[in-house]
mmCIF file of C-alpha atoms and ligand atoms in Angstrom:
data_model
loop_
_atom_site.group_PDB
_atom_site.id
_atom_site.type_symbol
_atom_site.label_atom_id
_atom_site.label_comp_id
_atom_site.label_asym_id
_atom_site.label_seq_id
_atom_site.Cartn_x
_atom_site.Cartn_y
_atom_site.Cartn_z
ATOM 1 C CA MET A 1 -0.048 -0.086 -0.045
ATOM 2 C CA SER A 2 1.513 3.471 -0.777
ATOM 3 C CA ASN A 3 1.678 6.007 2.134
ATOM 4 C CA GLN A 4 -1.172 7.850 0.926
ATOM 5 C CA THR A 5 -3.594 4.844 0.879
ATOM 6 C CA THR A 6 -2.222 4.010 4.216
ATOM 7 C CA LEU A 7 -2.974 7.325 5.710
ATOM 8 C CA GLN A 8 -6.365 7.348 4.023
ATOM 9 C CA GLN A 9 -7.494 4.132 5.552
ATOM 10 C CA THR A 10 -6.339 5.267 8.983
ATOM 11 C CA ILE A 11 -8.421 8.457 8.706
ATOM 12 C CA ALA A 12 -11.282 6.554 7.507
ATOM 13 C CA ASP A 13 -10.973 3.838 10.467
ATOM 14 C CA MET A 14 -10.780 6.857 12.948
ATOM 15 C CA VAL A 15 -13.321 9.425 11.996
ATOM 16 C CA ASP A 16 -16.894 9.036 11.901
ATOM 17 C CA ALA A 17 -19.999 10.886 13.311
ATOM 18 C CA GLN A 18 -20.299 9.188 16.471
ATOM 19 C CA ARG A 19 -16.970 8.251 17.986
ATOM 20 C CA GLY A 20 -13.990 9.957 19.584
ATOM 21 C CA ILE A 21 -10.303 9.154 20.724
ATOM 22 C CA LEU A 22 -9.361 8.010 24.158
ATOM 23 C CA ALA A 23 -5.948 9.487 25.258
ATOM 24 C CA ALA A 24 -3.962 6.989 27.634
ATOM 25 C CA ASP A 25 -0.635 8.190 26.887
ATOM 26 C CA GLU A 26 0.398 9.683 30.053
ATOM 27 C CA SER A 27 4.161 9.590 30.809
ATOM 28 C CA HIS A 28 5.342 7.808 33.894
ATOM 29 C CA PRO A 29 5.465 10.843 36.103
ATOM 30 C CA THR A 30 1.849 12.115 34.978
ATOM 31 C CA MET A 31 0.716 8.432 35.450
ATOM 32 C CA ALA A 32 2.155 8.537 39.063
ATOM 33 C CA LYS A 33 0.273 11.570 39.594
ATOM 34 C CA ARG A 34 -3.118 10.277 38.541
ATOM 35 C CA PHE A 35 -2.559 7.119 40.558
ATOM 36 C CA GLN A 36 -1.591 9.094 43.711
ATOM 37 C CA PRO A 37 -5.027 10.151 44.839
ATOM 38 C CA ILE A 38 -6.363 6.474 44.893
ATOM 39 C CA GLY A 39 -3.287 5.263 46.470
ATOM 40 C CA VAL A 40 -1.780 3.096 43.637
ATOM 41 C CA GLU A 41 2.085 3.019 43.193
ATOM 42 C CA SER A 42 2.885 3.563 39.439
ATOM 43 C CA SER A 43 4.869 0.671 38.228
ATOM 44 C CA GLU A 44 5.044 -1.429 35.100
ATOM 45 C CA ALA A 45 2.433 -3.652 36.432
ATOM 46 C CA SER A 46 -0.102 -1.101 37.725
ATOM 47 C CA ARG A 47 0.260 0.714 34.469
ATOM 48 C CA ARG A 48 -0.341 -2.513 32.541
ATOM 49 C CA ALA A 49 -3.301 -3.444 34.685
ATOM 50 C CA TRP A 50 -5.060 0.175 34.132
ATOM 51 C CA ARG A 51 -4.505 0.430 30.568
ATOM 52 C CA SER A 52 -5.440 -3.350 29.906
ATOM 53 C CA LEU A 53 -8.760 -2.536 31.678
ATOM 54 C CA LEU A 54 -9.193 0.624 29.520
ATOM 55 C CA VAL A 55 -8.706 -1.273 26.152
ATOM 56 C CA THR A 56 -10.728 -4.352 27.085
ATOM 57 C CA THR A 57 -13.730 -2.795 28.101
ATOM 58 C CA PRO A 58 -16.740 -4.580 26.580
ATOM 59 C CA GLY A 59 -18.336 -2.392 23.834
ATOM 60 C CA LEU A 60 -15.874 0.533 23.917
ATOM 61 C CA GLY A 61 -15.441 0.426 20.290
ATOM 62 C CA GLU A 62 -19.017 1.528 19.767
ATOM 63 C CA TYR A 63 -17.958 5.044 21.157
ATOM 64 C CA ILE A 64 -14.254 5.251 20.692
ATOM 65 C CA SER A 65 -12.359 4.905 17.386
ATOM 66 C CA GLY A 66 -8.788 5.276 18.622
ATOM 67 C CA ILE A 67 -6.431 5.110 21.635
ATOM 68 C CA ILE A 68 -3.338 7.144 22.157
ATOM 69 C CA LEU A 69 -0.815 4.868 23.901
ATOM 70 C CA PHE A 70 2.470 5.318 25.580
ATOM 71 C CA GLU A 71 5.526 3.666 24.344
ATOM 72 C CA GLU A 72 5.792 1.198 27.160
ATOM 73 C CA THR A 73 2.098 0.142 26.511
ATOM 74 C CA LEU A 74 2.772 -0.813 23.001
ATOM 75 C CA GLU A 75 4.770 -3.822 24.262
ATOM 76 C CA GLN A 76 2.377 -4.814 27.151
ATOM 77 C CA MET A 77 -0.267 -7.671 27.260
ATOM 78 C CA THR A 78 -3.856 -7.724 28.597
ATOM 79 C CA GLY A 79 -4.517 -10.097 31.276
ATOM 80 C CA GLU A 80 -5.382 -12.423 28.416
ATOM 81 C CA ASP A 81 -1.955 -12.202 27.017
ATOM 82 C CA VAL A 82 -3.056 -10.353 24.031
ATOM 83 C CA PRO A 83 -0.707 -7.175 23.019
ATOM 84 C CA ILE A 84 -2.690 -4.212 23.947
ATOM 85 C CA PRO A 85 -2.539 -2.695 20.522
ATOM 86 C CA GLU A 86 -4.092 -5.915 19.247
ATOM 87 C CA ALA A 87 -6.776 -5.805 21.695
ATOM 88 C CA ALA A 88 -7.742 -2.346 20.668
ATOM 89 C CA TRP A 89 -8.080 -3.114 17.088
ATOM 90 C CA VAL A 90 -10.307 -6.262 17.956
ATOM 91 C CA GLN A 91 -12.813 -3.466 19.129
ATOM 92 C CA ASN A 92 -12.210 -1.526 15.854
ATOM 93 C CA ILE A 93 -10.122 1.033 18.065
ATOM 94 C CA VAL A 94 -7.014 2.177 16.193
ATOM 95 C CA PRO A 95 -3.902 1.995 18.235
ATOM 96 C CA GLY A 96 -1.720 5.156 18.132
ATOM 97 C CA ILE A 97 1.329 6.346 19.965
ATOM 98 C CA LYS A 98 2.374 9.651 21.886
ATOM 99 C CA VAL A 99 5.841 10.316 20.204
ATOM 100 C CA ASP A 100 6.800 13.610 21.831
ATOM 101 C CA LYS A 101 9.388 13.599 24.461
ATOM 102 C CA GLY A 102 7.931 16.279 26.865
ATOM 103 C CA LYS A 103 8.458 19.987 27.091
ATOM 104 C CA ILE A 104 11.397 22.181 28.374
ATOM 105 C CA PRO A 105 11.776 25.813 28.602
ATOM 106 C CA LEU A 106 12.586 27.328 25.282
ATOM 107 C CA ALA A 107 16.179 28.788 25.585
ATOM 108 C CA LEU A 108 16.447 32.481 25.573
ATOM 109 C CA SER A 109 12.670 32.943 25.623
ATOM 110 C CA PRO A 110 11.617 33.473 29.310
ATOM 111 C CA GLY A 111 8.233 31.940 29.803
ATOM 112 C CA ASP A 112 7.890 30.088 26.438
ATOM 113 C CA LEU A 113 7.981 26.279 26.240
ATOM 114 C CA ILE A 114 9.239 23.948 23.675
ATOM 115 C CA THR A 115 8.613 20.137 23.000
ATOM 116 C CA GLN A 116 11.544 17.645 22.428
ATOM 117 C CA GLY A 117 11.684 14.573 20.477
ATOM 118 C CA LEU A 118 12.368 15.194 16.598
ATOM 119 C CA ASP A 119 15.630 13.792 16.104
ATOM 120 C CA GLY A 120 15.440 9.970 15.110
ATOM 121 C CA LEU A 121 11.734 10.377 14.771
ATOM 122 C CA ALA A 122 11.352 8.598 11.675
ATOM 123 C CA GLU A 123 13.186 5.573 12.707
ATOM 124 C CA ARG A 124 11.179 5.400 15.869
ATOM 125 C CA LEU A 125 8.057 5.496 13.852
ATOM 126 C CA GLN A 126 9.062 2.659 11.803
ATOM 127 C CA THR A 127 9.411 0.537 15.273
ATOM 128 C CA TYR A 128 5.954 1.672 16.562
ATOM 129 C CA GLN A 129 4.354 0.892 13.323
ATOM 130 C CA VAL A 130 5.720 -2.701 13.586
ATOM 131 C CA GLN A 131 4.352 -2.667 16.999
ATOM 132 C CA GLY A 132 0.944 -1.809 15.644
ATOM 133 C CA ALA A 133 0.737 1.925 15.922
ATOM 134 C CA ARG A 134 -1.063 3.861 12.937
ATOM 135 C CA PHE A 135 -1.159 7.188 14.186
ATOM 136 C CA ALA A 136 0.879 9.503 16.297
ATOM 137 C CA LYS A 137 0.354 12.522 18.592
ATOM 138 C CA TRP A 138 2.605 15.387 19.695
ATOM 139 C CA ARG A 139 1.738 18.090 22.074
ATOM 140 C CA GLU A 140 3.118 21.682 22.238
ATOM 141 C CA VAL A 141 2.153 23.617 25.372
ATOM 142 C CA TYR A 142 1.442 27.373 25.827
ATOM 143 C CA GLY A 143 1.045 29.066 29.184
ATOM 144 C CA ILE A 144 -0.714 32.350 29.334
ATOM 145 C CA GLU A 145 1.008 34.868 31.333
ATOM 146 C CA THR A 146 1.427 38.917 30.856
ATOM 147 C CA HIS A 147 4.082 38.593 28.177
ATOM 148 C CA THR A 148 3.754 35.001 26.936
ATOM 149 C CA PRO A 149 3.306 33.143 24.680
ATOM 150 C CA SER A 150 5.708 35.544 22.732
ATOM 151 C CA ARG A 151 5.537 35.797 18.837
ATOM 152 C CA HIS A 152 8.937 33.865 18.897
ATOM 153 C CA GLY A 153 7.396 31.024 21.149
ATOM 154 C CA ILE A 154 4.408 30.693 18.807
ATOM 155 C CA ASP A 155 6.323 30.387 15.636
ATOM 156 C CA THR A 156 8.909 28.282 16.997
ATOM 157 C CA ASN A 157 6.321 25.855 18.512
ATOM 158 C CA ALA A 158 4.299 25.747 15.245
ATOM 159 C CA GLU A 159 7.605 24.948 13.192
ATOM 160 C CA VAL A 160 8.236 21.769 15.378
ATOM 161 C CA LEU A 161 4.641 20.610 15.159
ATOM 162 C CA ALA A 162 4.631 20.873 11.415
ATOM 163 C CA ARG A 163 8.152 19.043 11.212
ATOM 164 C CA TYR A 164 6.621 16.223 13.318
ATOM 165 C CA ALA A 165 3.575 16.090 11.244
ATOM 166 C CA ALA A 166 5.631 15.988 8.113
ATOM 167 C CA VAL A 167 7.774 13.035 9.279
ATOM 168 C CA CYS A 168 4.640 11.035 10.312
ATOM 169 C CA GLN A 169 3.029 11.442 6.810
ATOM 170 C CA SER A 170 6.241 10.585 5.149
ATOM 171 C CA GLN A 171 6.177 7.297 7.169
ATOM 172 C CA GLY A 172 2.525 6.443 6.603
ATOM 173 C CA ILE A 173 1.478 7.473 10.142
ATOM 174 C CA VAL A 174 -1.454 9.896 10.580
ATOM 175 C CA PRO A 175 -0.175 12.891 12.835
ATOM 176 C CA ILE A 176 -2.417 14.242 15.690
ATOM 177 C CA VAL A 177 -1.232 17.903 15.951
ATOM 178 C CA GLU A 178 -1.927 19.243 19.498
ATOM 179 C CA PRO A 179 -1.238 22.733 20.262
ATOM 180 C CA GLU A 180 -2.552 23.147 23.884
ATOM 181 C CA VAL A 181 -3.078 26.638 25.328
ATOM 182 C CA LEU A 182 -3.325 25.864 28.821
ATOM 183 C CA MET A 183 -6.272 26.872 31.082
ATOM 184 C CA ASP A 184 -4.071 27.643 34.212
ATOM 185 C CA GLY A 185 -4.268 31.262 35.382
ATOM 186 C CA SER A 186 -6.786 33.932 35.797
ATOM 187 C CA HIS A 187 -7.044 35.131 32.068
ATOM 188 C CA ASP A 188 -10.623 35.540 30.787
ATOM 189 C CA ILE A 189 -12.008 33.724 27.800
ATOM 190 C CA ASP A 190 -11.129 36.653 25.410
ATOM 191 C CA ARG A 191 -7.575 36.423 26.236
ATOM 192 C CA HIS A 192 -7.684 32.452 25.776
ATOM 193 C CA ALA A 193 -9.538 33.061 22.492
ATOM 194 C CA ASP A 194 -6.847 35.793 21.234
ATOM 195 C CA VAL A 195 -3.917 33.469 22.058
ATOM 196 C CA THR A 196 -5.563 30.245 20.653
ATOM 197 C CA GLU A 197 -6.249 32.009 17.499
ATOM 198 C CA ARG A 198 -2.707 33.394 17.144
ATOM 199 C CA VAL A 199 -1.353 29.750 17.845
ATOM 200 C CA LEU A 200 -3.719 28.015 15.455
ATOM 201 C CA HIS A 201 -2.727 30.646 12.697
ATOM 202 C CA ALA A 202 0.924 29.878 13.190
ATOM 203 C CA VAL A 203 0.450 26.307 13.232
ATOM 204 C CA PHE A 204 -1.462 25.857 9.879
ATOM 205 C CA HIS A 205 0.837 28.438 8.130
ATOM 206 C CA ALA A 206 3.528 26.123 9.288
ATOM 207 C CA LEU A 207 1.833 22.881 8.406
ATOM 208 C CA HIS A 208 1.506 24.594 4.846
ATOM 209 C CA ARG A 209 5.174 25.621 4.540
ATOM 210 C CA HIS A 210 6.039 21.942 5.314
ATOM 211 C CA GLY A 211 3.830 20.482 2.761
ATOM 212 C CA VAL A 212 1.556 18.214 5.342
ATOM 213 C CA CYS A 213 -1.359 17.163 3.816
ATOM 214 C CA LEU A 214 -4.285 18.654 5.839
ATOM 215 C CA GLU A 215 -6.776 15.906 4.763
ATOM 216 C CA LEU A 216 -4.586 13.155 6.333
ATOM 217 C CA MET A 217 -4.104 14.679 9.870
ATOM 218 C CA LEU A 218 -6.204 15.537 12.935
ATOM 219 C CA LEU A 219 -6.227 18.508 14.960
ATOM 220 C CA LYS A 220 -6.508 18.267 18.859
ATOM 221 C CA PRO A 221 -6.844 21.893 20.262
ATOM 222 C CA ASN A 222 -7.943 23.211 23.550
ATOM 223 C CA MET A 223 -11.562 24.406 23.820
ATOM 224 C CA VAL A 224 -11.524 28.287 24.370
ATOM 225 C CA LEU A 225 -12.260 28.899 28.047
ATOM 226 C CA PRO A 226 -11.707 31.138 30.802
ATOM 227 C CA GLY A 227 -8.654 30.482 33.038
ATOM 228 C CA LYS A 228 -9.117 28.122 35.946
ATOM 229 C CA ASP A 229 -8.829 31.013 38.512
ATOM 230 C CA CYS A 230 -11.390 33.249 36.554
ATOM 231 C CA ARG A 231 -15.120 32.897 36.584
ATOM 232 C CA ARG A 232 -16.671 29.816 34.957
ATOM 233 C CA ALA A 233 -18.440 30.257 31.448
ATOM 234 C CA ASP A 234 -21.501 28.496 30.488
ATOM 235 C CA PRO A 235 -21.286 25.946 27.633
ATOM 236 C CA GLU A 236 -22.944 28.157 24.985
ATOM 237 C CA GLU A 237 -20.349 30.988 25.856
ATOM 238 C CA VAL A 238 -17.481 28.346 25.531
ATOM 239 C CA ALA A 239 -19.069 26.705 22.368
ATOM 240 C CA GLU A 240 -19.367 30.427 20.457
ATOM 241 C CA ALA A 241 -15.880 31.299 21.415
ATOM 242 C CA THR A 242 -14.461 28.101 20.428
ATOM 243 C CA LEU A 243 -16.365 28.025 17.131
ATOM 244 C CA ARG A 244 -15.423 31.449 16.225
ATOM 245 C CA VAL A 245 -11.713 30.757 16.620
ATOM 246 C CA LEU A 246 -11.787 27.538 14.657
ATOM 247 C CA ARG A 247 -13.677 29.111 11.944
ATOM 248 C CA ARG A 248 -10.957 31.685 11.590
ATOM 249 C CA THR A 249 -8.107 29.426 11.624
ATOM 250 C CA VAL A 250 -8.650 25.859 10.761
ATOM 251 C CA PRO A 251 -9.053 25.030 6.844
ATOM 252 C CA ALA A 252 -12.018 22.966 5.862
ATOM 253 C CA ALA A 253 -9.711 20.299 4.540
ATOM 254 C CA VAL A 254 -9.065 18.898 8.002
ATOM 255 C CA PRO A 255 -11.522 16.011 8.556
ATOM 256 C CA SER A 256 -11.746 16.193 12.343
ATOM 257 C CA ILE A 257 -11.094 18.300 15.458
ATOM 258 C CA ASN A 258 -10.620 16.252 18.643
ATOM 259 C CA PHE A 259 -10.677 18.318 21.714
ATOM 260 C CA LEU A 260 -8.405 17.604 24.569
ATOM 261 C CA SER A 261 -9.990 18.102 27.925
ATOM 262 C CA GLY A 262 -7.297 20.020 29.667
ATOM 263 C CA GLY A 263 -8.281 19.887 33.197
ATOM 264 C CA GLN A 264 -12.166 20.474 32.816
ATOM 265 C CA GLU A 265 -14.361 18.364 34.970
ATOM 266 C CA PRO A 266 -15.563 15.297 33.061
ATOM 267 C CA GLU A 267 -19.231 16.631 33.162
ATOM 268 C CA GLU A 268 -17.994 19.977 31.997
ATOM 269 C CA ALA A 269 -16.020 18.662 29.278
ATOM 270 C CA THR A 270 -19.081 16.767 27.947
ATOM 271 C CA ALA A 271 -21.449 19.532 28.282
ATOM 272 C CA ASN A 272 -19.063 22.045 26.493
ATOM 273 C CA LEU A 273 -18.635 19.405 23.555
ATOM 274 C CA ASN A 274 -22.418 19.097 23.387
ATOM 275 C CA ALA A 275 -22.937 22.862 23.193
ATOM 276 C CA ILE A 276 -20.175 23.022 20.434
ATOM 277 C CA ASN A 277 -21.875 20.299 18.297
ATOM 278 C CA GLN A 278 -25.352 22.031 18.903
ATOM 279 C CA LEU A 279 -23.932 25.459 17.760
ATOM 280 C CA HIS A 280 -21.646 23.915 14.801
ATOM 281 C CA GLY A 281 -24.104 24.639 12.034
ATOM 282 C CA ASN A 282 -22.388 23.915 8.719
ATOM 283 C CA ALA A 283 -18.912 23.638 10.241
ATOM 284 C CA PRO A 284 -16.756 21.670 7.894
ATOM 285 C CA TRP A 285 -15.062 19.526 10.409
ATOM 286 C CA GLN A 286 -16.254 16.560 12.747
ATOM 287 C CA LEU A 287 -16.071 18.051 16.299
ATOM 288 C CA SER A 288 -15.013 15.157 18.583
ATOM 289 C CA ILE A 289 -12.867 14.231 21.636
ATOM 290 C CA SER A 290 -9.503 13.087 22.504
ATOM 291 C CA TYR A 291 -10.025 13.340 26.114
ATOM 292 C CA GLY A 292 -7.412 11.886 28.546
ATOM 293 C CA ARG A 293 -8.559 12.944 32.215
ATOM 294 C CA ALA A 294 -12.477 13.706 31.229
ATOM 295 C CA LEU A 295 -12.862 9.966 30.062
ATOM 296 C CA GLN A 296 -10.684 8.314 32.739
ATOM 297 C CA GLN A 297 -11.145 10.056 35.989
ATOM 298 C CA HIS A 298 -14.448 8.565 37.231
ATOM 299 C CA ALA A 299 -13.369 5.076 36.157
ATOM 300 C CA LEU A 300 -9.797 5.406 37.829
ATOM 301 C CA HIS A 301 -11.469 6.202 41.141
ATOM 302 C CA VAL A 302 -14.014 3.265 40.708
ATOM 303 C CA TRP A 303 -10.979 0.932 40.266
ATOM 304 C CA SER A 304 -8.687 2.208 42.877
ATOM 305 C CA GLY A 305 -6.141 -0.556 41.827
ATOM 306 C CA LYS A 306 -8.538 -3.498 42.997
ATOM 307 C CA VAL A 307 -9.057 -6.296 40.606
ATOM 308 C CA GLU A 308 -12.725 -6.907 41.897
ATOM 309 C CA ASN A 309 -13.528 -3.454 40.716
ATOM 310 C CA VAL A 310 -12.409 -3.991 37.237
ATOM 311 C CA PRO A 311 -16.038 -4.478 35.891
ATOM 312 C CA ALA A 312 -17.510 -1.529 37.608
ATOM 313 C CA ALA A 313 -14.705 0.690 36.455
ATOM 314 C CA GLN A 314 -15.206 -0.561 32.986
ATOM 315 C CA GLN A 315 -18.852 0.412 33.339
ATOM 316 C CA ALA A 316 -17.784 3.869 34.561
ATOM 317 C CA LEU A 317 -15.746 4.339 31.439
ATOM 318 C CA LEU A 318 -18.179 3.117 28.990
ATOM 319 C CA LYS A 319 -20.739 5.404 30.478
ATOM 320 C CA ARG A 320 -18.386 8.714 29.859
ATOM 321 C CA ALA A 321 -17.533 7.430 26.470
ATOM 322 C CA ARG A 322 -21.263 6.876 25.716
ATOM 323 C CA LEU A 323 -22.039 10.433 27.069
ATOM 324 C CA ASN A 324 -19.396 12.069 24.865
ATOM 325 C CA SER A 325 -20.687 10.166 21.968
ATOM 326 C CA LEU A 326 -24.049 11.714 22.421
ATOM 327 C CA ALA A 327 -22.584 15.195 23.051
ATOM 328 C CA ARG A 328 -20.623 14.692 19.951
ATOM 329 C CA GLN A 329 -23.871 14.378 18.183
ATOM 330 C CA GLY A 330 -25.484 17.499 20.282
ATOM 331 C CA LYS A 331 -27.819 14.949 21.887
ATOM 332 C CA TYR A 332 -26.448 15.119 25.348
ATOM 333 C CA ALA A 333 -28.442 16.335 28.501
ATOM 334 C CA ALA A 334 -27.241 16.622 31.944
ATOM 335 C CA GLU A 335 -29.953 14.513 33.446
ATOM 336 C CA MET A 336 -28.271 11.591 31.561
ATOM 337 C CA GLU A 337 -25.477 11.728 34.250
ATOM 338 C CA LYS A 338 -28.002 9.914 36.623
ATOM 339 C CA ASP A 339 -28.620 6.773 34.473
HETATM 340 P P1 LIG B 401 -6.551 15.836 28.723
HETATM 341 O O1 LIG B 401 -7.865 15.403 28.370
HETATM 342 O O2 LIG B 401 -6.570 15.213 30.100
HETATM 343 O O3 LIG B 401 -6.191 17.180 28.786
HETATM 344 O O4 LIG B 401 -5.295 14.870 27.958
HETATM 345 C C1 LIG B 401 -5.431 14.908 26.623
HETATM 346 C C2 LIG B 401 -3.867 14.699 26.178
HETATM 347 O O5 LIG B 401 -3.760 13.875 25.395
HETATM 348 C C3 LIG B 401 -2.970 15.717 26.646
HETATM 349 O O6 LIG B 401 -1.829 15.640 25.717
#
């Protein structure tokens, strides 16, 4: 199969009108942070148990079309000794891999960040592909302070995202391009909108310069929200601001926009997605999810590291996935949380 055909097939398997992506690609330190409140030590075995629980949830493929895995997980087995990527695909869930190596300060640009991991990326992708990965994810992070992100920070991050996406497509791997403008801080929704708009403009400009085919990538942006230390906005306000920014910046050729949850409460993230889909009008892209915390949080607490809780935790995950699938179609209502 040519690269182009491979990429087209992966997009076809991942993008439809009901489903979304589950992000389960936490690095070791982040996983330790997630396990800490439930009193579980992060180890190879506990991470394997948790991710095996996620991927073997019966019926998950009805709502989830892709799962982003961490490098370690590609080689792990489920309780039934099936490789985790294979167990995902049994449920029609396309396995993918987070390929960035995390963020560091951008040198000589105080307050700006940059993500590492481009060197040797093509060779790593070839290995991941053999292990079953068909798409990849790379995240750039932008914090909002008085003078950041700077113009230079925005351009430099865009360049890195575009280089990553080009390498992925050259290897037959669909890139998920994730520029995340953080919701940490006390900025209002207008400031978040302004920064997100500047970031997305720069990202698509760079993608164009690098020859990335927009039909064969996915965008994973933040929703436009007030900072965590600012007043909350209702879902209609979030939807309006988010769609305004996306319409101004994201070409119609992009097949799907899959939001990150970014620290929103699970119910809040679902309600916001629902409002976005109700308001989307004739938006040219699918508007879906690629949530980590907002999909996993409830299930993680139900599980609490105990094998006897696995079925109940899987039910909790399935419920969140189902409600987000409804929200993705604009058919969610808060009363459904009581089901
Ligand atoms: P959250 O939905 O928890 O923000 O995670 C999504 C993700 O993959 C961040 O890179």
